[in-house]
Amino acid sequence: MTVLRTLIVEDDRQVADVTRAFVDRHPRYRVAGVAGTAAGATQALANLEIDLVLLDMQLPDGLGLDVLRTARARGYGGEVVALTAARDVDTVRVARQLGVRHYLVKPFSMKALHERMDEVAVSLNGPVASGAALDQGDVDRLMTGSVPVVSSRESHTLGAVAEALAALPDGVSASAIGETLGLARVTARRHLERLVEQGRAEVEPVYGRAGRPEMVYRSLDVG
């Protein structure tokens, strides 16, 4: 399993420590560096091999967007997740233009961060077979950073999820499918959502006693 090297760019030491603890809890990642300034982040990206940047947009000596502009101009092609209190339209739009596909507004939970990191890990580990011809839906998913084109391993998992879902006509949650197949909940949910996109499943919220809906998936596969 490839371990992905992560740079945390955050000027608040306490927030940086919490973020580092979150990253350390994810088995696919390790922290390669922490920078508290724009200058420090720019230097780290120039000197270290980094797969993922967790980037604050507001730094004491500049903007995270400027760090990213410089890094892209110098050839950095890795992934970036924005972790910031900045939520104005212009910042979000420019971040998107610079290749930021995940944007978490502070405060954020470890669960929310890990979900984005899971998606980044799938993207960086090359789910698209080399030389594969893509249809329009596959191209759209790659360009938007949503559910990626699957490898043979992912395809096998998708088939297992489809079979398990078809065996449960009353519907089931992503957590239950994950427990049944030994998958992480976020992985099970990703495959269930892919089945929905393919028209092989449907999803609807079911409200429980706590008042928060649970998403329940049902198979539409015939036979």
C-alpha positions as CSV (number, residue, x, y, z in Angstrom):
1,M,0.0,0.0,0.0
2,T,1.5,3.3,-1.1
3,V,1.7,5.9,1.7
4,L,0.9,9.4,0.6
5,R,3.1,12.2,1.8
6,T,1.2,15.2,3.2
7,L,2.1,18.8,3.8
8,I,0.0,20.7,6.3
9,V,-0.1,24.5,5.7
10,E,-1.6,26.2,8.8
11,D,-0.5,29.2,10.8
12,D,-2.4,28.3,14.0
13,R,-0.3,25.8,15.9
14,Q,-3.2,24.2,17.7
15,V,-5.1,23.7,14.5
16,A,-2.0,22.3,12.9
17,D,-1.5,19.9,15.7
18,V,-5.1,18.7,15.5
19,T,-4.9,18.4,11.7
20,R,-1.7,16.4,12.1
21,A,-3.4,14.1,14.5
22,F,-6.2,13.6,12.0
23,V,-3.8,12.7,9.2
24,D,-1.8,10.4,11.5
25,R,-5.0,8.4,12.1
26,H,-5.4,7.7,8.4
27,P,-3.5,4.6,7.4
28,R,-2.8,5.8,3.8
29,Y,-1.1,9.0,4.7
30,R,1.9,10.4,6.7
31,V,2.8,14.0,7.5
32,A,5.9,15.0,5.5
33,G,6.0,18.5,6.8
34,V,4.1,21.4,8.5
35,A,4.4,25.0,7.4
36,G,2.9,28.0,9.2
37,T,3.7,30.7,6.5
38,A,3.3,31.1,2.8
39,A,7.1,31.3,2.4
40,G,7.5,28.1,4.4
41,A,4.9,26.3,2.4
42,T,6.5,27.4,-0.9
43,Q,9.9,26.2,0.2
44,A,8.5,22.9,1.5
45,L,6.8,22.3,-1.9
46,A,10.1,23.0,-3.7
47,N,12.2,20.8,-1.5
48,L,9.9,17.9,-0.5
49,E,8.0,15.2,-2.4
50,I,4.4,15.9,-1.5
51,D,1.3,14.0,-2.7
52,L,-1.3,16.1,-0.9
53,V,-1.4,19.6,0.5
54,L,-3.8,20.5,3.3
55,L,-3.9,24.2,2.6
56,D,-5.1,27.1,4.7
57,M,-6.1,30.1,2.5
58,Q,-5.2,32.8,5.0
59,L,-1.5,32.9,6.2
60,P,0.4,35.6,8.1
61,D,2.6,36.5,5.1
62,G,0.3,35.8,2.2
63,L,-2.5,33.8,0.7
64,G,-2.8,30.1,0.3
65,L,-3.9,30.8,-3.3
66,D,-0.6,32.5,-4.0
67,V,1.3,29.5,-2.6
68,L,-0.7,27.3,-4.9
69,R,-0.1,29.5,-7.9
70,T,3.6,29.4,-7.4
71,A,3.6,25.6,-6.8
72,R,1.6,25.0,-10.0
73,A,3.9,27.3,-12.0
74,R,6.8,25.2,-10.8
75,G,5.2,22.0,-11.8
76,Y,3.5,20.7,-8.7
77,G,0.8,18.4,-9.9
78,G,-0.4,16.9,-6.6
79,E,-3.7,17.1,-4.9
80,V,-4.8,20.0,-2.6
81,V,-7.5,20.0,0.0
82,A,-8.4,23.5,1.3
83,L,-8.9,23.7,5.0
84,T,-9.9,27.2,5.7
85,A,-12.4,29.7,7.2
86,A,-12.4,31.6,3.9
87,R,-15.7,31.0,2.1
88,D,-16.2,34.0,-0.2
89,V,-17.1,33.2,-3.8
90,D,-14.0,34.6,-5.4
91,T,-11.7,32.5,-3.2
92,V,-13.6,29.3,-3.9
93,R,-13.7,29.9,-7.6
94,V,-10.0,30.6,-7.9
95,A,-9.2,27.6,-5.8
96,R,-11.2,25.5,-8.2
97,Q,-9.4,27.0,-11.1
98,L,-6.1,26.1,-9.5
99,G,-7.1,22.4,-9.2
100,V,-8.5,22.3,-5.6
101,R,-11.2,19.7,-5.8
102,H,-12.0,19.5,-2.1
103,Y,-12.8,22.5,0.1
104,L,-13.5,22.1,3.8
105,V,-14.7,25.1,5.8
106,K,-13.4,25.3,9.4
107,P,-14.2,23.8,11.8
108,F,-14.2,20.3,10.2
109,S,-14.3,16.9,11.7
110,M,-11.8,14.0,11.3
111,K,-14.6,12.1,9.5
112,A,-15.1,14.8,6.9
113,L,-11.3,15.2,6.3
114,H,-10.8,11.4,6.0
115,E,-13.6,11.2,3.4
116,R,-11.8,13.7,1.2
117,M,-8.5,12.0,1.8
118,D,-10.0,8.6,0.8
119,E,-11.2,10.2,-2.5
120,V,-7.7,11.7,-3.1
121,A,-6.1,8.3,-2.4
122,V,-8.2,6.7,-5.1
123,S,-7.4,9.4,-7.5
124,L,-3.6,9.4,-6.9
125,N,-3.3,5.6,-7.0
126,G,-4.4,5.6,-10.7
127,P,-7.9,4.0,-10.9
128,V,-7.9,4.5,-14.7
129,A,-6.1,1.8,-16.6
130,S,-3.3,3.2,-18.8
131,G,-4.5,3.7,-22.4
132,A,-8.1,3.0,-21.5
133,A,-10.7,4.6,-23.7
134,L,-13.2,6.6,-21.7
135,D,-16.8,7.3,-22.4
136,Q,-18.3,10.8,-21.7
137,G,-19.5,9.8,-18.2
138,D,-16.1,8.6,-17.2
139,V,-14.5,11.8,-18.6
140,D,-17.0,13.9,-16.6
141,R,-16.3,12.0,-13.4
142,L,-12.6,12.4,-13.8
143,M,-12.8,16.1,-14.6
144,T,-15.1,16.9,-11.7
145,G,-13.3,14.7,-9.2
146,S,-16.4,12.7,-8.3
147,V,-16.6,9.0,-8.5
148,P,-13.5,7.9,-10.4
149,V,-13.2,5.4,-13.2
150,V,-12.7,2.1,-11.5
151,S,-9.8,-0.4,-11.9
152,S,-10.3,-4.1,-12.1
153,R,-10.1,-4.3,-8.3
154,E,-12.6,-1.5,-7.9
155,S,-14.9,-3.2,-10.5
156,H,-14.8,-6.4,-8.4
157,T,-15.7,-4.5,-5.3
158,L,-18.6,-2.8,-7.2
159,G,-19.9,-6.2,-8.2
160,A,-19.8,-7.5,-4.7
161,V,-21.7,-4.4,-3.5
162,A,-24.3,-4.8,-6.2
163,E,-24.8,-8.5,-5.3
164,A,-25.1,-7.7,-1.6
165,L,-27.6,-4.9,-2.3
166,A,-29.7,-7.1,-4.6
167,A,-30.0,-9.7,-1.8
168,L,-31.6,-7.0,0.4
169,P,-34.8,-5.9,-1.3
170,D,-35.9,-3.8,1.6
171,G,-32.9,-1.5,1.3
172,V,-29.8,-1.0,3.4
173,S,-27.4,1.7,4.5
174,A,-23.8,2.2,3.4
175,S,-22.7,1.3,6.9
176,A,-24.5,-2.0,6.8
177,I,-23.1,-2.9,3.4
178,G,-19.7,-2.0,4.6
179,E,-20.0,-4.3,7.7
180,T,-21.3,-7.1,5.5
181,L,-18.4,-6.9,3.0
182,G,-15.7,-5.8,5.3
183,L,-15.4,-2.3,3.7
184,A,-15.0,1.1,5.2
185,R,-18.3,3.0,5.2
186,V,-17.0,5.7,2.8
187,T,-15.9,3.0,0.4
188,A,-19.2,1.2,0.5
189,R,-21.0,4.5,0.0
190,R,-18.9,5.4,-2.9
191,H,-19.7,2.2,-4.7
192,L,-23.4,2.5,-3.8
193,E,-23.5,6.0,-5.3
194,R,-21.8,4.6,-8.4
195,L,-24.7,2.1,-8.7
196,V,-27.1,4.9,-8.4
197,E,-25.4,6.8,-11.2
198,Q,-25.5,3.7,-13.4
199,G,-29.3,3.4,-12.8
200,R,-28.8,0.1,-10.9
201,A,-29.9,1.4,-7.5
202,E,-32.0,4.1,-5.9
203,V,-31.4,6.0,-2.7
204,E,-33.8,7.8,-0.4
205,P,-33.6,9.3,3.1
206,V,-35.2,7.5,6.0
207,Y,-35.8,9.5,9.1
208,G,-35.2,7.9,12.5
209,R,-35.8,8.9,16.1
210,A,-32.8,11.2,16.2
211,G,-34.3,13.3,13.4
212,R,-31.3,13.0,11.1
213,P,-32.1,11.0,7.9
214,E,-30.2,7.9,7.0
215,M,-29.6,7.2,3.3
216,V,-31.1,3.8,2.3
217,Y,-30.1,2.2,-0.9
218,R,-32.2,-0.3,-2.9
219,S,-31.2,-2.4,-5.9
220,L,-32.8,-1.9,-9.3
221,D,-31.0,-4.8,-10.9
222,V,-33.4,-7.2,-12.4
223,G,-32.8,-11.0,-12.1
